[in-house]
Short mmCIF file of C-alpha atoms in Angstrom, two decimals:
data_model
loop_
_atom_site.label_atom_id
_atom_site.label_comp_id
_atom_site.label_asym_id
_atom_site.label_seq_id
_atom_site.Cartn_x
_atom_site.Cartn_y
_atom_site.Cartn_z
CA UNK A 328 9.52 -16.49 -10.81
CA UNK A 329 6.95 -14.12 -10.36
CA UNK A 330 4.71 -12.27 -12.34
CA UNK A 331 1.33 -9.84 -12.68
CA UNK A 332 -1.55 -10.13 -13.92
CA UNK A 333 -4.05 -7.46 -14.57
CA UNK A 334 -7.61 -7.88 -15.45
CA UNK A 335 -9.01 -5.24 -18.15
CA UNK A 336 -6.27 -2.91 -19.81
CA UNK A 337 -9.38 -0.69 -20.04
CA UNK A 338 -11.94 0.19 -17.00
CA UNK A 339 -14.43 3.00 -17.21
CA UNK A 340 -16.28 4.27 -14.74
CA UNK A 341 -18.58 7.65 -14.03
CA UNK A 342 -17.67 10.07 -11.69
CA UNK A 343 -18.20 9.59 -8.05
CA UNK A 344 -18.57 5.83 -8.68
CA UNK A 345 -16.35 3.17 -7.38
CA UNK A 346 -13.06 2.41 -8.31
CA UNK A 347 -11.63 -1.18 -8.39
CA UNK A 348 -8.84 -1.78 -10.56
CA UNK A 349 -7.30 -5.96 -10.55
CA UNK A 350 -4.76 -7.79 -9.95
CA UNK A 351 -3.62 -11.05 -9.03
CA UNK A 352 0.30 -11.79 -8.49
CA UNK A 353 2.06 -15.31 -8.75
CA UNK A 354 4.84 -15.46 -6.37
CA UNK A 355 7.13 -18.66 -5.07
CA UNK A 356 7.61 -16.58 -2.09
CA UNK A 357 6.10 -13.80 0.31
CA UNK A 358 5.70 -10.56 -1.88
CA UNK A 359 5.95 -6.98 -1.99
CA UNK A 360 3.41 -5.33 -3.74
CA UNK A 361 3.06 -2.22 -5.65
CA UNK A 362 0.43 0.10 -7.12
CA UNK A 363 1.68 2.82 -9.26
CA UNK A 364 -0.24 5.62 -11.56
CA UNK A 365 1.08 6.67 -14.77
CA UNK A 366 -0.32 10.56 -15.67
CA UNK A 367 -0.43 11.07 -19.60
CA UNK A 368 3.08 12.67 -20.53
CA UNK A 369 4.70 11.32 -17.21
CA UNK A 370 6.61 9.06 -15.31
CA UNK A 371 5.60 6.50 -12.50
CA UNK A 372 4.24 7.39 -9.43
CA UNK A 373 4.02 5.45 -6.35
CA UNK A 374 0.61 5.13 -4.96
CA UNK A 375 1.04 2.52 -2.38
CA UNK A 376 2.64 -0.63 -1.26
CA UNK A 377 2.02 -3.90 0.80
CA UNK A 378 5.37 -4.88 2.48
CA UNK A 379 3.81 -7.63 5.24
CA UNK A 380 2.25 -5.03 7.38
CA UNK A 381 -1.48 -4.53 7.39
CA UNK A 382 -2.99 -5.91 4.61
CA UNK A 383 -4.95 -3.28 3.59
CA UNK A 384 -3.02 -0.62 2.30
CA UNK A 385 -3.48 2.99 2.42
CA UNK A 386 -2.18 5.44 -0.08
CA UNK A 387 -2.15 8.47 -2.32
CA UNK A 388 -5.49 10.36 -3.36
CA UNK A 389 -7.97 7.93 -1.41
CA UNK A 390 -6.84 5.02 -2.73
CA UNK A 391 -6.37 1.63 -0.97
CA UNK A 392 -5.61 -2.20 -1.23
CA UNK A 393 -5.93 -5.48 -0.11
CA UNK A 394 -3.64 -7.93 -0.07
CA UNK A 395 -5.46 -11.51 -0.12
CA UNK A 396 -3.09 -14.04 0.29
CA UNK A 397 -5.68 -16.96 -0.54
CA UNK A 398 -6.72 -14.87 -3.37
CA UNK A 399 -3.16 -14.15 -4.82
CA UNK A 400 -4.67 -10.95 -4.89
CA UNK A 401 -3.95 -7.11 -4.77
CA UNK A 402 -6.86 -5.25 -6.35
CA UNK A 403 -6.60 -1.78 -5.91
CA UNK A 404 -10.32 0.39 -4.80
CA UNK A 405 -11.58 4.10 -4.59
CA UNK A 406 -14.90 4.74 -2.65
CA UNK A 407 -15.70 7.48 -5.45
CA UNK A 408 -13.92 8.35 -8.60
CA UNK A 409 -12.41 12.00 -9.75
CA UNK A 410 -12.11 13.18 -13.10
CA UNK A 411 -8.80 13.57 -12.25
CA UNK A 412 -8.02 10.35 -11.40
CA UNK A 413 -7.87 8.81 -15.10
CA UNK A 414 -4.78 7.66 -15.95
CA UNK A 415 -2.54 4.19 -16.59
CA UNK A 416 -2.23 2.05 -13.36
CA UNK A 417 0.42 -1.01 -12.72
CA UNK A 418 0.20 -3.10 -10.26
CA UNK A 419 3.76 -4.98 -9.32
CA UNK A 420 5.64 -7.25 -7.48
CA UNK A 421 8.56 -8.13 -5.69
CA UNK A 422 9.74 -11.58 -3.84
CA UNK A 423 10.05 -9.83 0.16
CA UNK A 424 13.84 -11.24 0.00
CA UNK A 425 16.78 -10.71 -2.30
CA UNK A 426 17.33 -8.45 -4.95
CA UNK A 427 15.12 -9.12 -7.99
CA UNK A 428 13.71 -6.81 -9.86
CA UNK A 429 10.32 -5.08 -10.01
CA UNK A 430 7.88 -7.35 -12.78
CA UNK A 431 5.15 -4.75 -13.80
CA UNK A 432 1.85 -6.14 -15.18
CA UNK A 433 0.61 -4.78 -18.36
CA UNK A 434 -1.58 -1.49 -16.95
CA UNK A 435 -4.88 -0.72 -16.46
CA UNK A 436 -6.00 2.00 -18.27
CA UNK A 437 -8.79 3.92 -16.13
CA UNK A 438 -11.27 5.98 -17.58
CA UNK A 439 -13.20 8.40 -15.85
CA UNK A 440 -16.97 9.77 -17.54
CA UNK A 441 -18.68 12.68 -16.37
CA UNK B 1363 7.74 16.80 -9.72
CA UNK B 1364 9.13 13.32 -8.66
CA UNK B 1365 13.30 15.14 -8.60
CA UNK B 1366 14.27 12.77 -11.06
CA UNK B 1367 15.10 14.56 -14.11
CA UNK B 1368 15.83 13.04 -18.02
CA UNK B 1369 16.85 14.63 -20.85
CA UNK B 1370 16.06 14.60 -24.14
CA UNK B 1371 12.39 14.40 -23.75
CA UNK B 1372 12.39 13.30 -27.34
CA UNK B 1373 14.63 11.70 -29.15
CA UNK B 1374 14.17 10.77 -33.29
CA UNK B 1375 16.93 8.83 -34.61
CA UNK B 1376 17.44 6.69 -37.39
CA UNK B 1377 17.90 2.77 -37.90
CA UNK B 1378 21.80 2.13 -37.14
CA UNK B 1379 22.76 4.87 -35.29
CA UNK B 1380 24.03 5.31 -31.37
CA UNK B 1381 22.14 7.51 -28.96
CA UNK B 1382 22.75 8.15 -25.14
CA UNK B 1383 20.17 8.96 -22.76
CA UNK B 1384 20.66 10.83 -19.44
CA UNK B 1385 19.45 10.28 -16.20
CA UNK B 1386 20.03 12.38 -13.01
CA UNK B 1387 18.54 10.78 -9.78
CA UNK B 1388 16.81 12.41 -6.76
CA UNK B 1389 19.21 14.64 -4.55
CA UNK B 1390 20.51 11.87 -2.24
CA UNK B 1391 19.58 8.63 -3.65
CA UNK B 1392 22.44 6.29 -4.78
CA UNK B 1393 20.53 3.63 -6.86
CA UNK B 1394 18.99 4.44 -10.54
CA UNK B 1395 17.33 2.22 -12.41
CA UNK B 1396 16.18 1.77 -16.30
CA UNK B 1397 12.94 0.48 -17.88
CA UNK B 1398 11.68 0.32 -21.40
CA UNK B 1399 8.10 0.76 -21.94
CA UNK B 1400 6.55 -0.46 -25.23
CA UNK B 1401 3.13 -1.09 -26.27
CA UNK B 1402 3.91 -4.89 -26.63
CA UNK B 1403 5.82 -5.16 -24.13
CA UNK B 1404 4.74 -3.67 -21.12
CA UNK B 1405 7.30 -1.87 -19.05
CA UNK B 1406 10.70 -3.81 -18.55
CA UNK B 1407 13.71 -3.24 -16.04
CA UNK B 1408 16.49 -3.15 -18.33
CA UNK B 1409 19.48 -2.14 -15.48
CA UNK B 1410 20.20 -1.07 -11.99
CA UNK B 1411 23.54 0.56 -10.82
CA UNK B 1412 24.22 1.53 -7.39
CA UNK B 1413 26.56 3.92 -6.48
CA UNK B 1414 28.90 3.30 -9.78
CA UNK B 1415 28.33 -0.12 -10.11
CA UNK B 1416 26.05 -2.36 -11.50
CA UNK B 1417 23.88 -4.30 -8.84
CA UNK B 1418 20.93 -6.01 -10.99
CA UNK B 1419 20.42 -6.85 -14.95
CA UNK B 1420 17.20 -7.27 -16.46
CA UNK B 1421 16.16 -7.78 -19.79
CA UNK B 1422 18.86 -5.75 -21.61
CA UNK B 1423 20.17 -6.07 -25.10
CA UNK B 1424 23.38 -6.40 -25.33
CA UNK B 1425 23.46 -3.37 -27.90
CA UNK B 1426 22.75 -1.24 -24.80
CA UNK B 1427 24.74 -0.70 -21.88
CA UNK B 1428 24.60 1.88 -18.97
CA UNK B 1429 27.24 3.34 -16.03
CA UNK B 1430 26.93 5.52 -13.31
CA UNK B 1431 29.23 8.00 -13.04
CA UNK B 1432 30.72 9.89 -9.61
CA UNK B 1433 27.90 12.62 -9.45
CA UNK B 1434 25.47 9.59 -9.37
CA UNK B 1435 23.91 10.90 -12.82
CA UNK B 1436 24.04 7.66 -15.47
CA UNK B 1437 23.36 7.54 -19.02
CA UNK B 1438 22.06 4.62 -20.95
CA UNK B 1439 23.71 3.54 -24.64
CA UNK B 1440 21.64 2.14 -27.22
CA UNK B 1441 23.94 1.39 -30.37
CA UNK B 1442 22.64 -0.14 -33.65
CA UNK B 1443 19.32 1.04 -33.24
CA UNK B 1444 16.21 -1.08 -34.82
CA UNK B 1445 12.98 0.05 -35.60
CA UNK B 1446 11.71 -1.92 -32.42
CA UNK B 1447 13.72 0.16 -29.97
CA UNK B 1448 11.07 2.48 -30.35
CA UNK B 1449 10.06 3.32 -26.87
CA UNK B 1450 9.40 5.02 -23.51
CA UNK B 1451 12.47 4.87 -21.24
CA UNK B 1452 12.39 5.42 -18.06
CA UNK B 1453 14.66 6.13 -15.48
CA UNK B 1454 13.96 5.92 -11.52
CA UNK B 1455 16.27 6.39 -8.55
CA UNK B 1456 16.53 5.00 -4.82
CA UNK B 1457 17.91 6.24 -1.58
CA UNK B 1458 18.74 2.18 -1.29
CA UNK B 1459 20.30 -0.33 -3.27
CA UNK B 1460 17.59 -3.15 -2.53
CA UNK B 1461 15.31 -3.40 -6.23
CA UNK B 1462 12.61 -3.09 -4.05
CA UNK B 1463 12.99 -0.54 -2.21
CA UNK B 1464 10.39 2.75 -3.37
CA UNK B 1465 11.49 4.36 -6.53
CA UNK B 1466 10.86 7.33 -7.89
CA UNK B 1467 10.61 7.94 -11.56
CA UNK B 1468 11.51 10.64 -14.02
CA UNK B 1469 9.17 11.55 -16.78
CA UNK B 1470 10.86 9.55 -19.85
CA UNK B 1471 12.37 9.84 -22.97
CA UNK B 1472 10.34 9.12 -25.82
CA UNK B 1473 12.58 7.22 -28.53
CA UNK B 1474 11.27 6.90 -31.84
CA UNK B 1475 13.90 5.19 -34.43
CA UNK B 1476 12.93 5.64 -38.33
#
């Protein structure tokens, strides 16, 4: 089975700081991995994802990941945050084969101070 | 604007009663999918159908129950509603019927039961 963990439902940082949001994945088999963003009144939206490409990820809004397999990890980073960049983030995964389901960790909520 | 649309936005409903919830995917996509997000619970994949038929269960009650009808549009059923049905749903659509594959996701309906 596999599952998500995130570390800190709540990260604050200032403006123009770094970004690194965590998250470490258990997983019987090669994953896919998934960062999404969660604006306040709306749905999901996907910021990036590791299929077994390059395992450092490129995505939406400057955003980026590594994928660390001795690590079991998949922290997500931003060289310098925006006030518009607060918002809920999920991190989650997927075995690379068959046909189960996304498993979400429980969010990251990311704060961003002026 | 992901192009997956939901309607209500809000829904307010008491304990017992039946209420459907519409979902219509992304011009072109065949698979939609259903989550429930709750504060205690995280977000959970409820149901996946795939043109018209069901292709992967989660963690639904059976009190609810979904279909996809021709257009591709699908509704999810939640009968005998409790107080803990309270939620986000969320619906999310596919051009694929792999669980994996990207998915884009509409902005919710907010469920409140009384």
């Amino acid at each position: 089975a596999q599952s998500v963990t995130q570390l800190g439902s709540h990260v604050s940082v200032s403006e123009g700081a770094l970004v690194l949001l965590r998250c470490n994945y258990s997983s019987s088999v090669p994953p896919y991995l998934f960062w999404y963003v969660q604006y306040p009144n709306q749905g999901l939206q996907l910021l990036l994802k590791y299929t077994s490409a390059a395992t450092l990820v490129k995505g939406i809004n400057g955003f980026e990941a590594e994928f660390k397999k001795s690590e079991t990890s998949f922290h997500l980073t931003k060289p310098s945050a925006h006030m518009s960049d607060a918002a809920e983030y999920f991190c989650a995964v997927r075995p690379a084969g068959g046909n189960t389901p996304l498993v979400f960790g429980k969010g990251t909520r990311l704060s961003v101070i002026a | 604007d992901s192009g997956v649309t939901q309607t209500p936005k809000h829904l307010i409903t008491a304990t017992g009663q039946r209420v459907t919830l519409r979902c219509s995917p992304r011009s072109g996509d065949l698979s939609v999918y259903w989550y429930q997000q709750s504060l205690d619970q995280g977000l959970q994949f409820l149901i996946q159908y795939y043109n018209g038929e069901e292709r992967a269960k989660g963690n639904i009650l059976e009190r609810f129950s979904a279909q996809q009808f021709p257009d591709l549009h699908s509704e999810l059923n939640l009968s005998s509603l409790e107080l803990g049905d309270s939620a986000l749903y969320f619906c999310a659509s596919s051009v694929g019927a792999s669980v994996g594959g990207t998915q884009y996701f509409g902005p919710g309906t907010r469920l409140t039961v009384l």
